[in-house]
Amino acid sequence: MACGGHTGDIKSNLRRLQFELRHIKYQQEIDMNGMVMGQASAFLPLLNYIFLDHSSVLAMDINQMDVELNGKTDLRFVEGIYKVLRDLLNYKPPITKDQFFQLKFGESKVIMVTDIIHAVRTHRKYSSTRVDPSNSTRPRSAVKTVTRIAPAHSGIPLPKPYKPSGRF
């Protein structure tokens, strides 16, 4: 399920990562130099946010897998993430757990985290549109249309719908 990052253009891969981080509303500071050097400590806060804070749907699915990520050492945390990636998100990381902790493979780690964010976003979209057969409610993506009708006798016109002018 790789998004398609290629090594050899670290700046482009960092921009892709920043783009994906904006989509998941990551607000913390990013250690770009640490990422380029391949420091695991630069990637762990991102992974922590992605798997523990970003999506309640993902958190529930991880909980159902009996994988504990809170309060673990960095090594045990990454082992749990790799299990979730493999079993839940069907993603095979391009580097091993041991390589993740080496001071190398910076660009491969950037690509991997970008792919993970994409996989999580795809998982969330799929999960939020699933319909539980035991529950008769509609999926969240179903939109209810409400039509406003003014009483015929009021004589008060309804406001026109907002249309952006295209000028800023």
Coordinates of N, CA, C and O in Angstrom, one line a residue:
M1 N 0.8 -1.2 0.0 CA 0.0 0.0 0.0 C 0.9 1.2 0.0 O 0.5 2.2 0.6
A2 N 2.0 1.2 -0.6 CA 2.9 2.3 -0.6 C 2.3 3.4 -1.4 O 1.7 3.2 -2.5
C3 N 2.5 4.6 -0.9 CA 2.1 5.8 -1.6 C 2.9 6.1 -2.8 O 2.5 6.8 -3.8
G4 N 4.2 5.7 -2.8 CA 5.0 5.8 -4.0 C 6.1 6.8 -3.8 O 6.5 7.4 -4.8
G5 N 6.7 7.0 -2.6 CA 7.9 7.8 -2.5 C 9.1 7.1 -3.0 O 9.2 5.9 -2.8
H6 N 10.0 7.8 -3.6 CA 11.2 7.2 -4.1 C 12.4 7.9 -3.4 O 12.3 9.1 -3.2
T7 N 13.4 7.2 -3.1 CA 14.6 7.8 -2.5 C 15.3 8.6 -3.6 O 15.3 8.3 -4.8
G8 N 16.1 9.5 -3.1 CA 16.9 10.3 -4.0 C 16.5 11.8 -4.1 O 17.2 12.6 -4.6
D9 N 15.3 12.1 -3.6 CA 14.8 13.5 -3.5 C 14.3 13.8 -2.2 O 13.1 13.8 -2.0
I10 N 15.1 14.0 -1.2 CA 14.7 14.2 0.2 C 13.8 15.4 0.4 O 12.9 15.3 1.1
K11 N 14.1 16.5 -0.4 CA 13.3 17.7 -0.2 C 11.9 17.4 -0.6 O 10.9 17.8 0.0
S12 N 11.7 16.7 -1.7 CA 10.3 16.4 -2.2 C 9.6 15.5 -1.2 O 8.4 15.7 -1.0
N13 N 10.3 14.5 -0.7 CA 9.7 13.6 0.2 C 9.4 14.3 1.5 O 8.3 14.0 2.2
L14 N 10.2 15.3 2.0 CA 9.8 16.0 3.2 C 8.6 16.9 2.9 O 7.8 17.1 3.8
R15 N 8.5 17.5 1.7 CA 7.3 18.3 1.4 C 6.0 17.4 1.4 O 5.0 17.8 1.9
R16 N 6.2 16.2 0.9 CA 5.0 15.2 0.9 C 4.6 14.9 2.3 O 3.4 14.8 2.6
L17 N 5.6 14.7 3.2 CA 5.3 14.4 4.6 C 4.6 15.6 5.2 O 3.6 15.4 5.9
Q18 N 5.1 16.8 5.0 CA 4.5 18.0 5.6 C 3.0 18.1 5.1 O 2.1 18.5 5.8
F19 N 2.8 17.8 3.8 CA 1.4 17.8 3.3 C 0.5 16.9 4.0 O -0.6 17.2 4.4
E20 N 1.0 15.6 4.2 CA 0.2 14.6 4.9 C 0.0 15.0 6.4 O -1.1 14.8 6.9
L21 N 1.0 15.6 7.0 CA 0.9 16.0 8.4 C -0.2 17.1 8.5 O -0.9 17.2 9.5
R22 N -0.3 18.0 7.5 CA -1.3 19.0 7.6 C -2.7 18.4 7.5 O -3.6 18.9 8.1
H23 N -2.8 17.4 6.7 CA -4.1 16.7 6.5 C -4.6 16.0 7.8 O -5.8 15.9 8.0
I24 N -3.7 15.6 8.7 CA -4.1 15.0 9.9 C -4.0 16.0 11.1 O -4.1 15.6 12.2
K25 N -3.8 17.2 10.7 CA -3.8 18.3 11.7 C -2.7 18.2 12.8 O -3.0 18.4 14.0
Y26 N -1.5 17.8 12.4 CA -0.4 17.6 13.3 C 0.1 19.0 13.6 O 0.5 19.7 12.7
Q27 N 0.1 19.5 14.9 CA 0.4 20.8 15.2 C 1.8 21.0 15.9 O 2.2 22.1 16.2
Q28 N 2.5 19.9 16.2 CA 3.7 20.0 16.9 C 4.9 20.4 16.0 O 4.8 20.3 14.8
E29 N 6.0 20.8 16.6 CA 7.2 21.1 15.8 C 7.8 19.8 15.2 O 7.8 18.8 15.8
I30 N 8.3 20.0 14.0 CA 8.9 18.8 13.3 C 10.4 19.0 13.3 O 10.9 20.1 12.9
D31 N 11.2 18.0 13.6 CA 12.7 18.1 13.6 C 13.2 17.6 12.2 O 13.5 16.4 12.0
M32 N 13.2 18.5 11.3 CA 13.6 18.2 9.9 C 15.0 17.7 9.8 O 15.3 16.7 9.1
N33 N 15.9 18.4 10.5 CA 17.3 17.9 10.5 C 17.5 16.5 11.0 O 18.2 15.7 10.5
G34 N 16.8 16.2 12.1 CA 16.8 14.9 12.7 C 16.3 13.8 11.7 O 16.8 12.7 11.6
M35 N 15.2 14.2 11.0 CA 14.7 13.3 10.0 C 15.6 13.0 8.9 O 15.8 11.9 8.5
V36 N 16.3 14.1 8.4 CA 17.2 13.9 7.3 C 18.4 13.0 7.7 O 18.8 12.1 7.0
M37 N 18.8 13.1 9.0 CA 19.9 12.3 9.5 C 19.4 10.9 9.9 O 20.2 10.0 10.0
G38 N 18.1 10.7 10.0 CA 17.6 9.4 10.3 C 17.4 9.1 11.8 O 17.3 7.9 12.2
Q39 N 17.4 10.1 12.6 CA 17.2 9.9 14.0 C 15.8 9.4 14.3 O 14.8 10.0 14.0
A40 N 15.7 8.3 15.0 CA 14.4 7.7 15.4 C 13.6 8.7 16.3 O 12.4 8.8 16.2
S41 N 14.3 9.5 17.1 CA 13.7 10.4 18.0 C 12.9 11.5 17.2 O 12.0 12.1 17.8
A42 N 13.3 11.7 16.0 CA 12.5 12.7 15.2 C 11.2 12.2 14.6 O 10.3 12.9 14.4
F43 N 11.1 10.9 14.5 CA 9.9 10.2 14.0 C 9.0 9.7 15.0 O 7.8 9.6 14.7
L44 N 9.5 9.4 16.2 CA 8.6 8.8 17.2 C 7.4 9.7 17.6 O 6.3 9.2 17.8
P45 N 7.6 11.1 17.8 CA 6.5 11.9 18.1 C 5.4 11.9 17.0 O 4.2 11.9 17.3
L46 N 5.8 11.8 15.8 CA 4.8 11.7 14.7 C 4.0 10.4 14.8 O 2.8 10.4 14.7
L47 N 4.7 9.3 15.0 CA 4.1 8.0 15.1 C 3.2 7.9 16.3 O 2.1 7.4 16.3
N48 N 3.6 8.5 17.4 CA 2.8 8.6 18.6 C 1.5 9.3 18.3 O 0.4 8.8 18.7
Y49 N 1.5 10.4 17.6 CA 0.3 11.2 17.3 C -0.5 10.4 16.3 O -1.8 10.3 16.5
I50 N 0.1 9.8 15.3 CA -0.7 9.1 14.3 C -1.5 7.9 14.9 O -2.7 7.7 14.6
F51 N -0.8 7.1 15.8 CA -1.5 5.9 16.3 C -2.2 6.1 17.6 O -3.1 5.3 17.9
L52 N -1.9 7.1 18.4 CA -2.6 7.3 19.6 C -3.6 8.4 19.7 O -4.5 8.4 20.5
D53 N -3.3 9.5 19.0 CA -4.1 10.7 19.2 C -5.0 11.1 18.0 O -6.0 11.7 18.1
H54 N -4.6 10.7 16.8 CA -5.2 11.3 15.6 C -6.6 10.7 15.3 O -7.6 11.5 15.1
S55 N -6.8 9.4 15.4 CA -8.1 8.8 14.9 C -8.6 7.9 16.0 O -8.0 6.9 16.4
S56 N -9.8 8.2 16.5 CA -10.5 7.4 17.5 C -10.9 6.0 16.8 O -10.9 5.0 17.5
V57 N -11.2 6.0 15.5 CA -11.5 4.8 14.8 C -10.3 3.9 14.8 O -10.4 2.7 15.2
L58 N -9.1 4.4 14.5 CA -7.9 3.6 14.5 C -7.6 3.1 15.9 O -7.2 1.9 16.1
A59 N -7.8 4.0 16.9 CA -7.5 3.6 18.3 C -8.4 2.4 18.7 O -7.9 1.5 19.4
M60 N -9.7 2.5 18.4 CA -10.6 1.4 18.7 C -10.2 0.1 18.0 O -10.2 -1.0 18.6
D61 N -9.8 0.2 16.8 CA -9.3 -1.0 16.0 C -8.1 -1.6 16.6 O -7.9 -2.8 16.7
I62 N -7.1 -0.7 17.1 CA -5.9 -1.2 17.7 C -6.3 -1.9 19.0 O -5.7 -2.9 19.4
N63 N -7.2 -1.3 19.8 CA -7.6 -1.8 21.0 C -8.2 -3.2 20.8 O -8.0 -4.1 21.7
Q64 N -9.0 -3.4 19.8 CA -9.6 -4.7 19.5 C -8.5 -5.8 19.1 O -8.8 -6.9 19.3
M65 N -7.4 -5.3 18.7 CA -6.3 -6.2 18.3 C -5.5 -6.6 19.6 O -4.6 -7.5 19.4
D66 N -5.8 -6.1 20.7 CA -5.0 -6.3 21.9 C -3.6 -5.9 21.8 O -2.7 -6.6 22.3
V67 N -3.3 -4.8 21.1 CA -2.0 -4.2 21.0 C -2.0 -3.0 21.9 O -2.8 -2.1 21.8
E68 N -1.0 -3.0 22.8 CA -0.9 -1.8 23.8 C 0.3 -1.0 23.3 O 1.4 -1.5 23.2
L69 N 0.0 0.3 23.0 CA 1.0 1.2 22.6 C 1.4 2.3 23.7 O 2.5 2.8 23.6
N70 N 0.5 2.5 24.6 CA 0.7 3.5 25.6 C 1.7 3.0 26.7 O 1.6 1.9 27.1
G71 N 2.6 3.9 27.1 CA 3.5 3.6 28.2 C 4.6 2.5 27.9 O 5.1 1.9 28.8
K72 N 4.9 2.3 26.6 CA 5.9 1.3 26.2 C 7.2 2.0 26.0 O 7.3 3.2 25.7
T73 N 8.3 1.2 26.0 CA 9.6 1.8 25.6 C 9.5 2.0 24.1 O 8.6 1.5 23.4
D74 N 10.5 2.8 23.6 CA 10.5 3.1 22.2 C 10.5 1.8 21.3 O 9.8 1.7 20.3
L75 N 11.3 0.8 21.7 CA 11.4 -0.4 21.0 C 10.0 -1.2 21.0 O 9.6 -1.6 19.9
R76 N 9.4 -1.3 22.1 CA 8.1 -2.0 22.2 C 7.0 -1.2 21.5 O 6.1 -1.8 20.9
F77 N 7.1 0.1 21.5 CA 6.1 0.9 20.8 C 6.2 0.7 19.3 O 5.2 0.4 18.6
V78 N 7.5 0.7 18.8 CA 7.7 0.4 17.3 C 7.3 -1.0 17.0 O 6.7 -1.2 15.9
E79 N 7.6 -2.0 17.8 CA 7.1 -3.3 17.6 C 5.6 -3.4 17.5 O 5.1 -4.1 16.6
G80 N 4.9 -2.7 18.4 CA 3.4 -2.7 18.3 C 2.9 -2.0 17.0 O 2.0 -2.5 16.4
I81 N 3.6 -0.9 16.6 CA 3.2 -0.2 15.4 C 3.4 -1.1 14.2 O 2.5 -1.2 13.3
Y82 N 4.5 -1.8 14.1 CA 4.8 -2.7 13.0 C 3.7 -3.8 12.9 O 3.3 -4.2 11.9
K83 N 3.2 -4.3 14.1 CA 2.2 -5.3 14.1 C 0.9 -4.7 13.6 O 0.2 -5.4 12.8
V84 N 0.6 -3.5 14.0 CA -0.7 -2.8 13.5 C -0.5 -2.6 12.0 O -1.5 -2.8 11.2
L85 N 0.6 -2.2 11.5 CA 0.8 -1.9 10.1 C 0.6 -3.2 9.3 O -0.1 -3.2 8.3
R86 N 1.2 -4.3 9.8 CA 1.1 -5.5 9.1 C -0.3 -6.1 9.1 O -0.9 -6.5 8.1
D87 N -0.9 -6.2 10.3 CA -2.2 -6.9 10.5 C -3.4 -6.1 10.2 O -4.4 -6.6 9.8
L88 N -3.4 -4.8 10.5 CA -4.6 -4.0 10.4 C -4.6 -3.2 9.1 O -5.6 -3.1 8.4
L89 N -3.4 -2.6 8.8 CA -3.4 -1.7 7.6 C -2.8 -2.3 6.4 O -2.7 -1.7 5.3
N90 N -2.4 -3.6 6.5 CA -1.8 -4.3 5.3 C -0.7 -3.6 4.7 O -0.6 -3.5 3.5
Y91 N 0.2 -3.0 5.5 CA 1.4 -2.3 5.0 C 2.6 -2.9 5.5 O 2.8 -3.2 6.7
K92 N 3.6 -3.2 4.6 CA 4.9 -3.7 5.0 C 5.9 -2.6 4.9 O 6.2 -2.1 3.9
P93 N 6.4 -2.2 6.1 CA 7.4 -1.1 6.1 C 8.6 -1.5 5.3 O 9.1 -2.6 5.3
P94 N 9.2 -0.5 4.7 CA 10.4 -0.7 3.8 C 11.7 -0.9 4.6 O 12.7 -1.3 4.0
I95 N 11.6 -0.6 5.9 CA 12.8 -0.8 6.8 C 12.4 -1.7 8.0 O 11.2 -1.7 8.4
T96 N 13.4 -2.4 8.5 CA 13.1 -3.3 9.7 C 13.0 -2.4 10.9 O 13.4 -1.2 10.9
K97 N 12.6 -3.0 12.0 CA 12.5 -2.3 13.3 C 13.9 -1.9 13.7 O 14.1 -0.8 14.3
D98 N 14.9 -2.8 13.5 CA 16.3 -2.5 13.9 C 16.8 -1.3 13.1 O 17.5 -0.5 13.6
Q99 N 16.5 -1.3 11.8 CA 16.9 -0.2 10.9 C 16.3 1.1 11.3 O 16.9 2.2 11.2
F100 N 15.0 1.0 11.9 CA 14.4 2.3 12.3 C 15.1 3.0 13.4 O 15.2 4.2 13.4
F101 N 15.8 2.2 14.2 CA 16.6 2.8 15.3 C 18.0 3.1 15.0 O 18.7 3.7 15.8
Q102 N 18.5 2.9 13.8 CA 19.8 3.2 13.4 C 19.8 4.6 12.9 O 18.8 5.2 12.4
L103 N 21.0 5.2 13.0 CA 21.2 6.6 12.5 C 21.5 6.6 11.0 O 22.5 7.1 10.6
K104 N 20.6 6.0 10.3 CA 20.6 5.9 8.8 C 19.2 5.9 8.3 O 18.3 6.0 9.1
F105 N 19.1 5.8 7.0 CA 17.8 5.5 6.4 C 16.8 6.7 6.6 O 15.6 6.5 6.7
G106 N 17.3 7.9 6.7 CA 16.4 9.0 7.0 C 15.3 9.2 5.9 O 14.2 9.4 6.3
E107 N 15.7 9.1 4.7 CA 14.7 9.3 3.6 C 13.7 8.2 3.6 O 12.5 8.4 3.4
S108 N 14.2 7.0 3.8 CA 13.3 5.8 3.8 C 12.3 5.9 5.0 O 11.1 5.6 4.9
K109 N 12.7 6.5 6.1 CA 11.8 6.7 7.2 C 10.8 7.8 6.9 O 9.6 7.7 7.3
V110 N 11.2 8.9 6.2 CA 10.3 9.9 5.8 C 9.2 9.3 4.9 O 8.0 9.6 5.1
I111 N 9.7 8.5 3.9 CA 8.7 7.9 3.0 C 7.8 7.0 3.8 O 6.6 7.0 3.5
M112 N 8.3 6.2 4.7 CA 7.5 5.3 5.5 C 6.4 6.0 6.3 O 5.3 5.6 6.3
V113 N 6.8 7.1 7.0 CA 5.8 7.8 7.8 C 4.8 8.5 6.9 O 3.6 8.5 7.2
T114 N 5.2 8.9 5.7 CA 4.2 9.5 4.8 C 3.2 8.4 4.3 O 2.0 8.7 4.3
D115 N 3.8 7.2 4.0 CA 2.9 6.1 3.6 C 2.0 5.7 4.8 O 0.8 5.4 4.5
I116 N 2.5 5.7 6.0 CA 1.7 5.3 7.1 C 0.5 6.3 7.3 O -0.6 5.9 7.5
I117 N 0.8 7.6 7.2 CA -0.3 8.6 7.3 C -1.3 8.4 6.3 O -2.5 8.4 6.5
H118 N -0.9 8.1 5.0 CA -1.8 7.9 3.9 C -2.7 6.6 4.2 O -3.9 6.6 4.0
A119 N -2.0 5.5 4.7 CA -2.7 4.3 5.1 C -3.7 4.5 6.2 O -4.9 4.0 6.1
V120 N -3.4 5.3 7.2 CA -4.3 5.6 8.3 C -5.5 6.4 7.8 O -6.6 6.2 8.2
R121 N -5.2 7.4 6.9 CA -6.3 8.2 6.4 C -7.2 7.4 5.6 O -8.5 7.5 5.7
T122 N -6.7 6.5 4.8 CA -7.5 5.6 4.0 C -8.3 4.6 4.9 O -9.5 4.4 4.6
H123 N -7.7 4.1 5.9 CA -8.4 3.2 6.9 C -9.5 4.0 7.5 O -10.6 3.4 7.7
R124 N -9.3 5.2 7.9 CA -10.3 6.0 8.6 C -11.5 6.2 7.7 O -12.6 6.1 8.1
K125 N -11.2 6.6 6.4 CA -12.3 6.8 5.5 C -13.1 5.5 5.3 O -14.3 5.5 5.3
Y126 N -12.4 4.4 5.2 CA -13.1 3.1 5.0 C -13.9 2.8 6.2 O -15.1 2.4 6.1
S127 N -13.3 3.0 7.4 CA -14.0 2.6 8.6 C -15.2 3.4 8.9 O -16.1 3.0 9.5
S128 N -15.1 4.7 8.6 CA -16.2 5.6 8.9 C -17.4 5.4 8.0 O -18.5 5.9 8.3
T129 N -17.2 4.7 6.9 CA -18.3 4.5 6.0 C -18.9 3.1 6.0 O -19.8 2.8 5.4
R130 N -18.3 2.2 6.9 CA -18.8 0.9 7.1 C -20.1 1.0 7.8 O -20.3 1.8 8.7
V131 N -21.0 0.1 7.4 CA -22.3 0.0 8.1 C -22.3 -1.3 8.9 O -22.1 -2.3 8.4
D132 N -22.6 -1.1 10.2 CA -22.7 -2.2 11.1 C -24.0 -2.9 10.9 O -25.0 -2.2 11.1
P133 N -24.1 -4.1 10.5 CA -25.4 -4.7 10.3 C -26.3 -4.8 11.5 O -27.5 -4.7 11.4
S134 N -25.7 -4.8 12.7 CA -26.5 -4.8 13.9 C -27.1 -3.4 14.2 O -27.9 -3.3 15.1
N135 N -26.6 -2.4 13.6 CA -27.0 -1.0 13.8 C -27.7 -0.5 12.6 O -27.1 -0.5 11.5
S136 N -28.9 0.0 12.7 CA -29.7 0.4 11.5 C -29.4 1.9 11.1 O -30.1 2.4 10.3
T137 N -28.4 2.5 11.7 CA -28.2 3.9 11.4 C -27.4 4.0 10.1 O -26.7 3.0 9.7
R138 N -27.4 5.1 9.5 CA -26.7 5.4 8.2 C -25.2 5.6 8.6 O -24.9 6.0 9.6
P139 N -24.3 5.4 7.6 CA -22.9 5.8 7.8 C -22.8 7.3 7.9 O -23.7 8.0 7.4
R140 N -21.7 7.7 8.6 CA -21.5 9.1 8.8 C -21.5 9.9 7.5 O -21.8 11.1 7.5
S141 N -21.0 9.3 6.4 CA -20.9 10.0 5.2 C -22.2 10.4 4.5 O -22.2 11.2 3.6
A142 N -23.3 9.8 4.9 CA -24.6 10.1 4.4 C -25.0 11.5 4.8 O -24.9 11.8 6.0
V143 N -25.4 12.3 3.9 CA -25.7 13.7 4.2 C -27.2 13.9 4.1 O -27.9 13.4 3.1
K144 N -27.8 14.5 5.1 CA -29.2 14.7 5.1 C -29.4 16.1 4.5 O -28.8 17.1 5.0
T145 N -30.3 16.2 3.5 CA -30.6 17.5 2.9 C -31.8 18.1 3.5 O -32.8 17.5 3.7
V146 N -31.7 19.4 3.9 CA -32.8 20.1 4.6 C -33.2 21.2 3.6 O -32.3 22.0 3.2
T147 N -34.4 21.3 3.3 CA -34.9 22.3 2.4 C -35.7 23.3 3.3 O -36.6 22.9 4.1
R148 N -35.3 24.6 3.2 CA -36.0 25.6 4.0 C -37.1 26.2 3.1 O -36.9 26.6 2.0
I149 N -38.3 26.2 3.6 CA -39.5 26.7 2.9 C -40.1 27.9 3.8 O -40.4 27.7 5.0
A150 N -40.2 29.0 3.2 CA -40.8 30.2 3.9 C -42.3 30.0 3.8 O -42.9 29.6 2.8
P151 N -43.0 30.3 4.8 CA -44.5 30.3 4.8 C -45.0 31.3 3.7 O -44.4 32.4 3.5
A152 N -45.9 30.8 3.0 CA -46.4 31.6 1.8 C -47.0 33.0 2.3 O -46.9 33.9 1.6
H153 N -47.5 33.0 3.5 CA -48.2 34.3 3.9 C -47.2 35.2 4.6 O -47.6 36.3 4.9
S154 N -46.0 34.8 4.8 CA -45.1 35.7 5.6 C -44.5 36.9 4.8 O -44.3 37.9 5.3
G155 N -44.4 36.7 3.5 CA -43.8 37.7 2.6 C -42.4 38.1 2.9 O -41.9 39.0 2.4
I156 N -41.7 37.3 3.7 CA -40.3 37.5 4.0 C -39.5 36.6 3.1 O -39.6 35.4 3.1
P157 N -38.6 37.2 2.2 CA -37.8 36.3 1.3 C -36.7 35.7 2.1 O -36.2 36.2 3.1
L158 N -36.4 34.5 1.7 CA -35.3 33.7 2.3 C -33.9 34.3 1.9 O -33.8 34.8 0.7
P159 N -32.9 34.3 2.7 CA -31.6 34.8 2.2 C -31.1 33.9 1.1 O -31.3 32.7 1.1
K160 N -30.4 34.5 0.2 CA -29.8 33.7 -0.9 C -28.6 32.9 -0.4 O -27.9 33.3 0.5
P161 N -28.4 31.7 -1.0 CA -27.3 30.9 -0.6 C -26.0 31.6 -0.9 O -25.8 32.4 -1.8
Y162 N -25.0 31.4 0.0 CA -23.7 32.0 -0.1 C -22.9 31.5 -1.3 O -22.8 30.2 -1.5
K163 N -22.4 32.3 -2.2 CA -21.6 31.9 -3.3 C -20.4 32.8 -3.2 O -20.4 34.0 -3.3
P164 N -19.2 32.1 -3.1 CA -18.0 32.9 -3.1 C -17.8 33.7 -4.4 O -18.1 33.2 -5.5
S165 N -17.3 34.9 -4.3 CA -17.1 35.8 -5.4 C -15.9 35.4 -6.2 O -15.7 35.8 -7.4
G166 N -14.9 34.7 -5.6 CA -13.7 34.3 -6.4 C -12.6 35.3 -6.2 O -11.5 35.2 -6.6
R167 N -13.0 36.5 -5.6 CA -12.0 37.5 -5.3 C -11.5 37.5 -3.8 O -12.3 37.2 -3.0
F168 N -10.3 37.7 -3.6 CA -9.8 37.7 -2.2 C -9.2 39.0 -1.8 O -8.5 39.7 -2.4

